[in-house]
XYZ file of C-alpha atoms in Angstrom:
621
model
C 0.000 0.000 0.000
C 1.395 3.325 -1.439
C -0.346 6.028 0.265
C -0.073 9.793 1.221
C 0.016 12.035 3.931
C -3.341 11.607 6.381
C -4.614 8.594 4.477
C -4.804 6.785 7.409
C -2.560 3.802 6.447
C -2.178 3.078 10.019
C -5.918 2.075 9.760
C -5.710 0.246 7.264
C -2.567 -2.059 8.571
C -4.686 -2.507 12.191
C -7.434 -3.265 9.928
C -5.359 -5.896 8.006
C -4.201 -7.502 10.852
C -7.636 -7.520 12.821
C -8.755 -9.274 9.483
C -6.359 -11.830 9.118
C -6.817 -12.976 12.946
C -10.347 -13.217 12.238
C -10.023 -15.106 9.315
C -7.147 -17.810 10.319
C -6.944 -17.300 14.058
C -8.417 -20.758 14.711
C -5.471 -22.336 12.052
C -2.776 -19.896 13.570
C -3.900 -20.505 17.627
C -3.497 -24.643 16.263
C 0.070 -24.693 14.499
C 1.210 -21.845 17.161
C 1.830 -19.466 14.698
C 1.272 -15.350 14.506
C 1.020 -12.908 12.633
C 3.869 -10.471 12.806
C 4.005 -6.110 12.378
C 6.967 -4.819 12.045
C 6.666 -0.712 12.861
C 9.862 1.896 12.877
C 9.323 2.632 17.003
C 8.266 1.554 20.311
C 6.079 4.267 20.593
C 4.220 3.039 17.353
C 4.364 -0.389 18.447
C 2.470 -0.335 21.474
C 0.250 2.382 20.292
C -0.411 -0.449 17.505
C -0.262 -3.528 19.937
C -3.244 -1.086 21.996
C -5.071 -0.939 18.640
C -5.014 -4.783 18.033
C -6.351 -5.134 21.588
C -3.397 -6.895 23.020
C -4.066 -10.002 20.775
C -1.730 -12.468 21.781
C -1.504 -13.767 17.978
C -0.398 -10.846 16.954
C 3.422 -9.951 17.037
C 3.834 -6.269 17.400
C 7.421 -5.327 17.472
C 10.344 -2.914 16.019
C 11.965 -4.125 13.204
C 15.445 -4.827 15.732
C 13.182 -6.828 18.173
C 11.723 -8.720 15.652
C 15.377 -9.435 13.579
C 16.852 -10.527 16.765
C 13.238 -13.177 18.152
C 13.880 -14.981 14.631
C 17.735 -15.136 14.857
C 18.695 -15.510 17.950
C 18.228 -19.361 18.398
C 21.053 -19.423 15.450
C 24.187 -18.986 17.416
C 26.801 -20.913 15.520
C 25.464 -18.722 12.498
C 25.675 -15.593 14.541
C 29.728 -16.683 15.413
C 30.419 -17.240 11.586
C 29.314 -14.039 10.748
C 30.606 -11.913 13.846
C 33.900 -13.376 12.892
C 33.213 -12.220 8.943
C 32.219 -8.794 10.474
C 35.076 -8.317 12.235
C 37.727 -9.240 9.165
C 35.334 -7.077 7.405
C 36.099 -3.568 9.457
C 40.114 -4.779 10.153
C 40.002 -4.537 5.637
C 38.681 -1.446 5.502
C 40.545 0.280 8.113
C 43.810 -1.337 6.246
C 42.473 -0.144 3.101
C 41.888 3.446 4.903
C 45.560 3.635 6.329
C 47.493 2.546 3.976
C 45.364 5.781 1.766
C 46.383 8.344 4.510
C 48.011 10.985 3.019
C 50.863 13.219 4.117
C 47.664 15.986 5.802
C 46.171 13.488 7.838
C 46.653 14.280 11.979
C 48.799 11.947 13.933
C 46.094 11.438 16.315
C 44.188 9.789 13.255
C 46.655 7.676 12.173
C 46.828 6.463 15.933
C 43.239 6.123 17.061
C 43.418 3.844 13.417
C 46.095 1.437 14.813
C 44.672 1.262 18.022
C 41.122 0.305 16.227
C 43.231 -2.659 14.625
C 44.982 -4.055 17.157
C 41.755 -3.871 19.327
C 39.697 -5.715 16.338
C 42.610 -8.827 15.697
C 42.176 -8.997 19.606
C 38.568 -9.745 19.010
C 39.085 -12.029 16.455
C 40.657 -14.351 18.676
C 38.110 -13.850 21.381
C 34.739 -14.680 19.220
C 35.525 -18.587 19.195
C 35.406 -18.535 23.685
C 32.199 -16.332 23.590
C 29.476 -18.777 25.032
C 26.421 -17.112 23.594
C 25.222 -14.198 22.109
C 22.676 -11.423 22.434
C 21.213 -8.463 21.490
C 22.131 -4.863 22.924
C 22.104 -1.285 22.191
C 25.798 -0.788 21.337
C 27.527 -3.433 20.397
C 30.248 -5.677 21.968
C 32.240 -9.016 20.803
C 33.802 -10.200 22.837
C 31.344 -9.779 25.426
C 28.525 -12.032 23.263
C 26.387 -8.224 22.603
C 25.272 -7.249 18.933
C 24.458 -4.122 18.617
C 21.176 -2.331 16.654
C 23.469 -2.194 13.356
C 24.598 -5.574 13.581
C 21.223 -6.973 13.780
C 20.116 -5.369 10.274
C 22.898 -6.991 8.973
C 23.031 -10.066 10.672
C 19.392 -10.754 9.645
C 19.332 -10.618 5.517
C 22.879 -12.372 5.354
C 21.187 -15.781 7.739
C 17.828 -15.201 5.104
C 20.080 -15.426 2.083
C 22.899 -18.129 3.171
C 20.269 -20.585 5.304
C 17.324 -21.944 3.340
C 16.501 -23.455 6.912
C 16.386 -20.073 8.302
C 14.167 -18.943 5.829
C 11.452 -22.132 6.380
C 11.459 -21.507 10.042
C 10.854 -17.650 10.128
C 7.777 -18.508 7.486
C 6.618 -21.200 9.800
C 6.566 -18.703 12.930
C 4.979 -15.858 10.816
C 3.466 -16.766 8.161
C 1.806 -12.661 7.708
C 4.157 -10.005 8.331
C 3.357 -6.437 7.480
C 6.046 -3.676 7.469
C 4.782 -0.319 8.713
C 6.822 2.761 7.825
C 8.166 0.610 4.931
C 9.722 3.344 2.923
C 12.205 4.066 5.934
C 13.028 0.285 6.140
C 16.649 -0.562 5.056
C 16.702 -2.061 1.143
C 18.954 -5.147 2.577
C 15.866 -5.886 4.975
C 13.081 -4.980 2.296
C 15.224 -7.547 -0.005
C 15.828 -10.381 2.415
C 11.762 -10.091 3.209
C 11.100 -10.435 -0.501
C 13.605 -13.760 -0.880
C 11.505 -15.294 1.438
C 7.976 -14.632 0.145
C 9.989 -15.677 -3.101
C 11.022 -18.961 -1.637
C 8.457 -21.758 -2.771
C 9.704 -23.587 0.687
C 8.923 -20.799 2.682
C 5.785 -19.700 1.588
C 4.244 -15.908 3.903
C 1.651 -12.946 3.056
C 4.324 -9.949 2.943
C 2.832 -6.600 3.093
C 4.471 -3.093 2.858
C 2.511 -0.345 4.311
C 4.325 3.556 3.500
C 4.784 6.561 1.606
C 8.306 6.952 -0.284
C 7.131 10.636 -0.578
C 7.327 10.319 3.401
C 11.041 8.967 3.288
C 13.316 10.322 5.965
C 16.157 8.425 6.671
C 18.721 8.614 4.488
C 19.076 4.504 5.228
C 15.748 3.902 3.871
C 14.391 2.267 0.509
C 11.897 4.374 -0.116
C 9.898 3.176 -3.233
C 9.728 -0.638 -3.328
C 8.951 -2.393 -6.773
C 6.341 -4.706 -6.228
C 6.695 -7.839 -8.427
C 4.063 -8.329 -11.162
C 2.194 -10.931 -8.388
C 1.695 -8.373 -5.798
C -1.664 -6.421 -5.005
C -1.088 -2.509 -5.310
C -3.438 -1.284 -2.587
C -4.445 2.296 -3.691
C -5.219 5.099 -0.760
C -5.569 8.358 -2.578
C -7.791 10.400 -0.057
C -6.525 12.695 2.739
C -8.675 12.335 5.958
C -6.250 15.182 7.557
C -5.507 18.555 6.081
C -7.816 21.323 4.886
C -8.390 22.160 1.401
C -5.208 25.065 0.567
C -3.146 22.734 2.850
C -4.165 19.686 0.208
C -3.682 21.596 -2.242
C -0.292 22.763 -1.330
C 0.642 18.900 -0.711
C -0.219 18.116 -4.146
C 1.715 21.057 -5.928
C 4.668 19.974 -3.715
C 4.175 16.290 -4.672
C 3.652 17.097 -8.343
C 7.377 17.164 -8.993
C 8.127 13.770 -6.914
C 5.956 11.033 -7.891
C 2.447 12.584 -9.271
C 0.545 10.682 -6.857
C -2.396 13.324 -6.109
C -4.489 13.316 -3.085
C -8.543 14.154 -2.632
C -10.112 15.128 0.153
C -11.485 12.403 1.884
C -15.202 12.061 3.672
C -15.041 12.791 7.187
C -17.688 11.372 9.262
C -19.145 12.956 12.887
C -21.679 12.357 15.267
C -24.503 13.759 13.016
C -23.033 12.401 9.596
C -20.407 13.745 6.927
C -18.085 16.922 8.221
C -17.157 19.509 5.660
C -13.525 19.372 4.702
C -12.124 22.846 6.480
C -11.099 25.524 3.704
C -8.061 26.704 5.999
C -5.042 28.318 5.107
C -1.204 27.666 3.401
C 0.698 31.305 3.578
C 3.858 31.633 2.663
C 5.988 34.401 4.267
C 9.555 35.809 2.822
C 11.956 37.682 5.141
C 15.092 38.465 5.814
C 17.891 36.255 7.187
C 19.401 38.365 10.081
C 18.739 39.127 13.700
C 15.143 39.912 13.624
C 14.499 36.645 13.253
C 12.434 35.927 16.370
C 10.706 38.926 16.511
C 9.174 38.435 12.575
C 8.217 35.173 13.764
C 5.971 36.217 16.605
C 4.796 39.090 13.765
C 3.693 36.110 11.490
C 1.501 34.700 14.253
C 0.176 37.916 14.792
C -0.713 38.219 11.275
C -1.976 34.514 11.239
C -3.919 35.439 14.335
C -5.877 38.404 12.673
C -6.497 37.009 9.402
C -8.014 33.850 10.678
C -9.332 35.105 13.728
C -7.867 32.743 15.809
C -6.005 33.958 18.994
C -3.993 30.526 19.386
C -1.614 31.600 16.950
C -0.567 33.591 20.061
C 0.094 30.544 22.380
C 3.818 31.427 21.839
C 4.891 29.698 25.293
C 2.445 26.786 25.366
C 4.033 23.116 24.864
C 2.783 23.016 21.381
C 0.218 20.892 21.405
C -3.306 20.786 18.858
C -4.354 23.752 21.025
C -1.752 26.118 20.006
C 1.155 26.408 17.388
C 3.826 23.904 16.739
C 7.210 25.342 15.311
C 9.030 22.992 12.912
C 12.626 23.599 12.907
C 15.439 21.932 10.287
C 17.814 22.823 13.147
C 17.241 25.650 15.716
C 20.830 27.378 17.179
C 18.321 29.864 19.384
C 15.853 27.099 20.795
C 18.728 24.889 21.910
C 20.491 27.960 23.174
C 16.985 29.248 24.737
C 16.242 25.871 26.196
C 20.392 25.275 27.762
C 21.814 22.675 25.267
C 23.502 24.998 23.414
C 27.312 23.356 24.086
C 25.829 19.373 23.503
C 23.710 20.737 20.000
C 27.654 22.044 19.105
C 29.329 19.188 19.733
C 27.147 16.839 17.497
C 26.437 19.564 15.032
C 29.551 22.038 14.059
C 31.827 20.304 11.392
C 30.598 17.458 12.698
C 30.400 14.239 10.519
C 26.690 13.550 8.618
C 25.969 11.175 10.631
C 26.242 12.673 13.910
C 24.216 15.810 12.857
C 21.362 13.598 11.043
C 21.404 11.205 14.396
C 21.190 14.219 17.032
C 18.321 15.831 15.863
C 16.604 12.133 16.021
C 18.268 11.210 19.313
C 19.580 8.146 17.585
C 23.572 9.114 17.114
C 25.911 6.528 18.818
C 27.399 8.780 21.207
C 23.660 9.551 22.608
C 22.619 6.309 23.104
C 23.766 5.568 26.507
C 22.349 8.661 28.134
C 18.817 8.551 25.852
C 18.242 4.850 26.725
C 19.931 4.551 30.238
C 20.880 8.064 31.798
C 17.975 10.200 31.698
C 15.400 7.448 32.737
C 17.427 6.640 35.721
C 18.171 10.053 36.572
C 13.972 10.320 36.571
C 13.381 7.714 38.662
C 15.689 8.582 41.272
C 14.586 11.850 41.178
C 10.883 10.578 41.845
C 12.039 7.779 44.171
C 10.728 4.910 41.994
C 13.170 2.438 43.359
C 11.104 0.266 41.343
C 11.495 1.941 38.231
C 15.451 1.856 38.667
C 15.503 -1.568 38.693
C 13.550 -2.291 35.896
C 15.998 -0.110 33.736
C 18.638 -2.097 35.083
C 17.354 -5.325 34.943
C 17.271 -4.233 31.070
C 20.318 -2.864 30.426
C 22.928 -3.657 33.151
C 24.791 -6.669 33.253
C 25.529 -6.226 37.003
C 22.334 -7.620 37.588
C 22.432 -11.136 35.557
C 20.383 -13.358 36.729
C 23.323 -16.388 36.453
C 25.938 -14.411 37.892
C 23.800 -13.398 40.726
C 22.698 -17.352 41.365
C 25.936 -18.576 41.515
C 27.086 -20.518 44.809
C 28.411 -18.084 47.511
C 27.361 -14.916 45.214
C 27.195 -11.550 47.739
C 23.977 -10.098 46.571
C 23.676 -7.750 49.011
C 27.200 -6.533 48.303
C 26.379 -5.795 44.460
C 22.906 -4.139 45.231
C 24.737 -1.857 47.646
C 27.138 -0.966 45.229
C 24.742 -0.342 42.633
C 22.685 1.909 44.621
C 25.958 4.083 45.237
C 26.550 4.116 41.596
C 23.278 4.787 40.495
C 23.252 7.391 42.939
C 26.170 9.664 41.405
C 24.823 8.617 37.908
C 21.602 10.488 38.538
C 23.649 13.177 40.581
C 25.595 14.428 37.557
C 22.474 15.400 35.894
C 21.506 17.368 38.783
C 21.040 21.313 38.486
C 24.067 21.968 40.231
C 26.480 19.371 38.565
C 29.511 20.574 37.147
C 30.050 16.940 35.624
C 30.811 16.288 31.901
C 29.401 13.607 29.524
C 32.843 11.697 29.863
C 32.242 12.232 33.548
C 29.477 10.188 33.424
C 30.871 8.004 30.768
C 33.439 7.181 33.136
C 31.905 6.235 36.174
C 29.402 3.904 33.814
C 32.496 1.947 32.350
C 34.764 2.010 35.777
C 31.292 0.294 37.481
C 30.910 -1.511 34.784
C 27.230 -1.129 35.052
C 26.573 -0.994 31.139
C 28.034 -2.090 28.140
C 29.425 0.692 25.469
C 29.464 0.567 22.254
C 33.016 0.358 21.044
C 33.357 3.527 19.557
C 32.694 5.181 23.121
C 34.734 2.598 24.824
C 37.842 3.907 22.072
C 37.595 7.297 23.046
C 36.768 6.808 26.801
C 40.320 5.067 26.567
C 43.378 7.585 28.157
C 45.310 7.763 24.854
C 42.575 9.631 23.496
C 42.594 12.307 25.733
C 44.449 15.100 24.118
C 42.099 17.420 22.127
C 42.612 17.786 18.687
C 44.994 20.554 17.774
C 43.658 22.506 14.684
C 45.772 22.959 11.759
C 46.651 26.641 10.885
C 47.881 26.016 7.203
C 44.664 23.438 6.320
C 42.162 24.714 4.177
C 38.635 23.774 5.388
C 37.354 23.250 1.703
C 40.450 20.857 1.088
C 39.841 17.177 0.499
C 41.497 15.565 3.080
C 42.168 11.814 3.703
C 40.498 10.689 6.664
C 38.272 13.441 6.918
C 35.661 11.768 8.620
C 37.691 10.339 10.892
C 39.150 13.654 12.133
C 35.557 15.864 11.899
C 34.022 12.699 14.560
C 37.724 12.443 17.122
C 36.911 16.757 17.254
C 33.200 16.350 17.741
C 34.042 13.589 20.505
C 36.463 15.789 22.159
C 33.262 18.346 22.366
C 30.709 16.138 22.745
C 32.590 14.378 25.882
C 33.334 17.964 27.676
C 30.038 19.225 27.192
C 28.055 19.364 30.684
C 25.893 16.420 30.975
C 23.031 18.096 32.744
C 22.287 19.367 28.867
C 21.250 16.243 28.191
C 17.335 16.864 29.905
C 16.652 19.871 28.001
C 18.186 18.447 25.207
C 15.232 15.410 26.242
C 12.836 17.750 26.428
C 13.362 18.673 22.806
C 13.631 15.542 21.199
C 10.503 14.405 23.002
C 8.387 17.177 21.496
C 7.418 18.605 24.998
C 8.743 22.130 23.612
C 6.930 24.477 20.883
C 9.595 23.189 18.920
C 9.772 20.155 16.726
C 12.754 19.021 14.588
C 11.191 18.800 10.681
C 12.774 15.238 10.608
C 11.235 14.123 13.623
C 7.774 15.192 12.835
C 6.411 12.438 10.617
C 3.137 10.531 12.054
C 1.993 14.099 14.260
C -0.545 16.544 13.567
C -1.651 19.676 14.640
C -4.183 22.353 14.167
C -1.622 25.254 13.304
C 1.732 24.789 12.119
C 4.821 27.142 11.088
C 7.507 25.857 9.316
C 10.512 27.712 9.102
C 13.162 27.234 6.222
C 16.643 28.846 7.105
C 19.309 27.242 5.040
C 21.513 29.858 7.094
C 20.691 28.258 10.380
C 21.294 24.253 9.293
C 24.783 23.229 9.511
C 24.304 20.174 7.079
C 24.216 19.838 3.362
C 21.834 16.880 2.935
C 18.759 19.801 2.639
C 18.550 23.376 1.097
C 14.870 25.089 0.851
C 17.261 27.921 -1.383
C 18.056 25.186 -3.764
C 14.536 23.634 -3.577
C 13.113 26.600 -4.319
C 15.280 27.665 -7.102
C 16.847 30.643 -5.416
C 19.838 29.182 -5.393
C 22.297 27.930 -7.483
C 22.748 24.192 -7.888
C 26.494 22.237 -6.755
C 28.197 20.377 -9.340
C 27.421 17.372 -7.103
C 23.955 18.451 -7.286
C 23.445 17.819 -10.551
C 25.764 15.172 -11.012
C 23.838 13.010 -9.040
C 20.543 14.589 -11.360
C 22.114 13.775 -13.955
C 22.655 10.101 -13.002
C 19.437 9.511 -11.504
C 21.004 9.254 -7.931
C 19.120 10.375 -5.004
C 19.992 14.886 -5.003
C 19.299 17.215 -2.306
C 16.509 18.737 -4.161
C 14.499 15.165 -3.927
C 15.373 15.163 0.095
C 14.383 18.625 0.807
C 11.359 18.221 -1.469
C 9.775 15.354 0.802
C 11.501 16.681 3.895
C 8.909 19.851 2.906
C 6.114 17.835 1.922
C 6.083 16.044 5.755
C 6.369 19.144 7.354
C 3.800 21.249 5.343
C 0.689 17.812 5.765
C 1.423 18.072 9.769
C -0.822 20.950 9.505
C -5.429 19.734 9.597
C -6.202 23.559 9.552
C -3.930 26.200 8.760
C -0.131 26.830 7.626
C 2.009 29.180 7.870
C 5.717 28.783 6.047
C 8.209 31.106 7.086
C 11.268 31.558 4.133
C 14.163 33.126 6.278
C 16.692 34.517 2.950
C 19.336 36.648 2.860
C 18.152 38.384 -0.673
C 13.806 38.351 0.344
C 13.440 40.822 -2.799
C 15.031 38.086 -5.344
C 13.464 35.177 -3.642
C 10.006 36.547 -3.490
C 10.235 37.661 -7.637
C 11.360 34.067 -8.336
C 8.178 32.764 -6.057
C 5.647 34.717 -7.619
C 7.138 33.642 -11.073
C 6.302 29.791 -10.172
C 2.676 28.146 -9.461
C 3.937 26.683 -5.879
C 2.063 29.687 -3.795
C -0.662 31.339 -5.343
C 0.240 35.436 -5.330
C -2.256 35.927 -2.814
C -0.469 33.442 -0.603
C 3.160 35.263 -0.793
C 3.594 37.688 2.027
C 7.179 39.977 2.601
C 8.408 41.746 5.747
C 6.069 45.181 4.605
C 2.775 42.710 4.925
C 3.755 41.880 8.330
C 3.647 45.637 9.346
């Protein structure tokens, strides 16, 4: 099912799976089998697994949870290919040193041996490792797999074991992907190899929008083999008419797949679709940036009559405004994360910018996951609570280790309180403590696991900061870039204070006015403004300038046109189109430009905004 913003394809897939329990629940509940969905998050599996109404023959899950239930019972598998993983990274980072060139920093070339001798260590360790499992960061030697591993892990046992194969069909014969267009193409294709496989016969179904694509991992169209039923969903049960309208225009250049209003029923029959509002507003890029934006809900306020445009300090919610952000220097400033949003953000590698603004980059994990709910509970005396996180993620508390013979118990509860304690301390309002603080004490107590990467530059020889290079030109290919842009952010990211990390929280679980435009997909609101500042982003993978045809296209920009290849035009295009269908009543898009005269001439000259629609910084007075 290929379907757009608001179509309610979330229905539908609780609607498929309500339908297939009714119609083979009495074969499934016999041969122990269930049907299995496969969503992106927690938070949409249980709101899903609420939907289904708990039924135990339905398998509700993310699509790590899920990889790891089929593959776990496969542990001589798993060894093969840990070993094959490892031998894997020790060629590459050969291949990478033996390309360094005479620019690269000495502290690169040494955090790169260290990485080698540390992985042939490994590779002698992986045959003594009695089992594996599943973790969030990953660890060898120690028997963890981390969330990457498991995507990879997964299609390789799918197309190496026919057996593998059988058995996962046997155990779930339905599975329906949710979110599919964000699902990884290795996973999409080892899904399809088994429906393929005559042996291994299962109803596969994809449930998504490519148009709705985010992550830059994702496959977002899949080509659906002549067999396959092509569900069509082409009404919108969400936005008003101009904000429709405005979806479709944006769309038209993407994949032509155009959206009608859909009936909406009430409690005394069939609701008008609301006429609402999509205004676009072109101003200046400087330091009156704040102040026009509380001038455009003013505006928005009058013209529609509607003083919740006003609800500047509110928590954003469907009663007031919700501000949608590419990246925000001021609101992480404003809400005191201003230090950890640098670290992760300024001439810092891709991946650490694209992962920070969806809480997801490695370096976060420990404190998202593990930190910040234990520094809650002890801060609301849920002694209960604590252990439950621990019990989850702390291998202090195994349950073998703890049985054995002659085992003090009371000894390693006591010293986990006391850890747990100065854990949850360091976050306090008064802590002067640092990430690597924190990091520290967690690896010295050895009350998680870290993923390797943290582990490498927790260790001592890492400590000196990098020294930048006076004669290096910043627009200079140099070898090992990457590497050097992620030991700098490190360096930043492990001073910063670690009490940042709950306002930081705060914004990444949307309890602010603001909402990161990549972490908006699924929400909706009555009023939304979405702000385009190519100034203010610190990334390249977007440009509303470029979009928008303000700007001058990169040669990489349209070499990768002119090849076909994924450009940023086709990222910012469906980055825009999420952001503008959050939005069931009215719309306001704020252009923030450094030439508004230019950019509103070339705006008027296309068909995206009606002229009525297009507003400059003399409407606003």
């Amino acid at each position: 099912m290929k379907a757009g913003a608001g179509s309610g394809k979330t229905t539908s897939l609780i609607k498929a799976l309500s339908s297939v329990v009714e119609a083979h629940g009495v074969k499934l509940r016999k041969t122990r089998q269930r049907v299995a969905c496969i969503t992106y998050t927690d938070v949409a599996a249980g709101e899903i697994w609420r939907d289904v109404g708990n039924d135990p023959l339905v398998h509700v899950s993310t699509i790590h949870s899920f990889m790891w239930l089929v593959s776990k019972p496969f542990q001589n598998d798993i060894r093969e290919w840990v070993g094959a993983r490892l031998q894997e990274k020790i060629e590459t980072l050969t291949a990478a040193q033996a390309g360094y060139g005479p620019r690269v920093q000495q502290r690169t070339r040494d955090k790169t041996a260290r990485d080698l001798v540390r992985l042939n260590r490994q590779v002698g360790q992986i045959s003594a490792v009695p089992s594996f499992r599943y973790g969030t960061g990953s660890d060898y030697p120690k028997g963890v797999l981390g969330h990457d591993d498991i995507l990879k892990l997964v299609p390789f046992l799918i197309a190496e074991r026919p057996l593998f194969r059988t058995l996962l069909a046997r155990q779930f014969p339905f599975v329906f992907v949710d979110e599919s267009q964000d699902t990884t193409t290795d996973v999409v294709t080892a899904f399809k190899t088994v429906e393929g496989d005559v042996a291994s016969p299962i109803c596969l179904g994809f449930f998504g929008d490519p148009m709705q694509k985010i992550y830059a991992t994702g496959i977002g169209a899949i080509e659906a083999p002549e067999a396959w039923a092509d569900i069509p969903k082409p009404e919108n049960f969400r936005c008003s008419t101009q904000v429709l309208n405005l979806a479709n225009r944006i769309r038209r250049d993407g994949d032509n797949l155009v959206q009608v209003a859909g009936e909406r029923l009430g409690a005394n029959g069939l609701i008008a679709t609301p006429e609402g509002t999509a205004e676009l507003f072109i101003l200046p890029a400087d330091n009156t940036r704040d102040a026009n934006l509380l001038r455009v809900r003013q505006w928005m306020s009058q013209m529609s009559n509607d003083e919740a445009w006003l609800d500047s300090e509110g928590d954003g919610n469907t009663a007031g405004v919700k501000v949608l952000v590419i990246v925000h220097r001021m609101a992480a400033k404003r809400l005191g994360f201003g230090d950890l949003y640098a670290a992760l953000n300024d001439k810092a590698p891709e991946t650490f910018k694209t992962g920070f603004l969806e809480g997801t980059a490695w370096p976060l994990r420990p404190f998202v996951s593990f930190v910040l709910p234990i520094f809650h509970a002890v801060q609301a005396n849920r002694e209960l609570e604590v252990m439950q996180v621990l019990r989850s993620h702390s291998p202090l508390l195994d349950k073998g280790e703890m049985a054995a013979p002659g085992f003090d118990v009371a000894g390693r509860l006591k010293e986990l309180r006391k850890t747990v304690l100065q854990v949850a301390a360091a976050l306090g309002d008064d802590s002067r403590a640092t990430n690597g603080d924190v990091l520290r004490l967690i690896q010295g107590a050895g009350l998680l696991v870290l993923d390797p990467r943290l582990q490498a530059y927790l260790d001592p020889a890492m400590a000196k900061p990098v020294e930048p290079d006076p004669d290096a030109n910043e627009e200079d290919e140099d070898d090992g870039e990457d590497l050097t842009k992620e030991i700098a952010s490190m360096d930043a990211f492990l001073a910063a204070p670690a009490k940042q990390f709950r306002p930081y929280e705060t914004y990444i679980s949307e309890k602010s006015p603001f909402w990161t435009q990549q972490g908006i997909k699924g929400a909706e609101f009555e009023r939304v403004l979405v702000v385009l500042d190519d100034d203010e982003g610190t990334h390249n993978q977007f440009s509303y300038e470029k979009y928008l045809e303000i700007r001058d296209l990169s040669d990489a920009d349209r070499k990768n046109i002119a090849e076909g290849k994924e450009s940023t035009l086709d990222r910012t295009r469906r980055l825009f189109y999420v952001n503008c269908t959050r939005a069931l009543k009215d719309l306001a898009v704020v252009l923030f430009t450094a030439d508004p005269i230019a950019a509103e001439r070339k705006l008027r000259g296309g068909d995206l905004f009606p002229a009525n629609a297009i507003h400059n910084q003399a409407d606003l007075a």
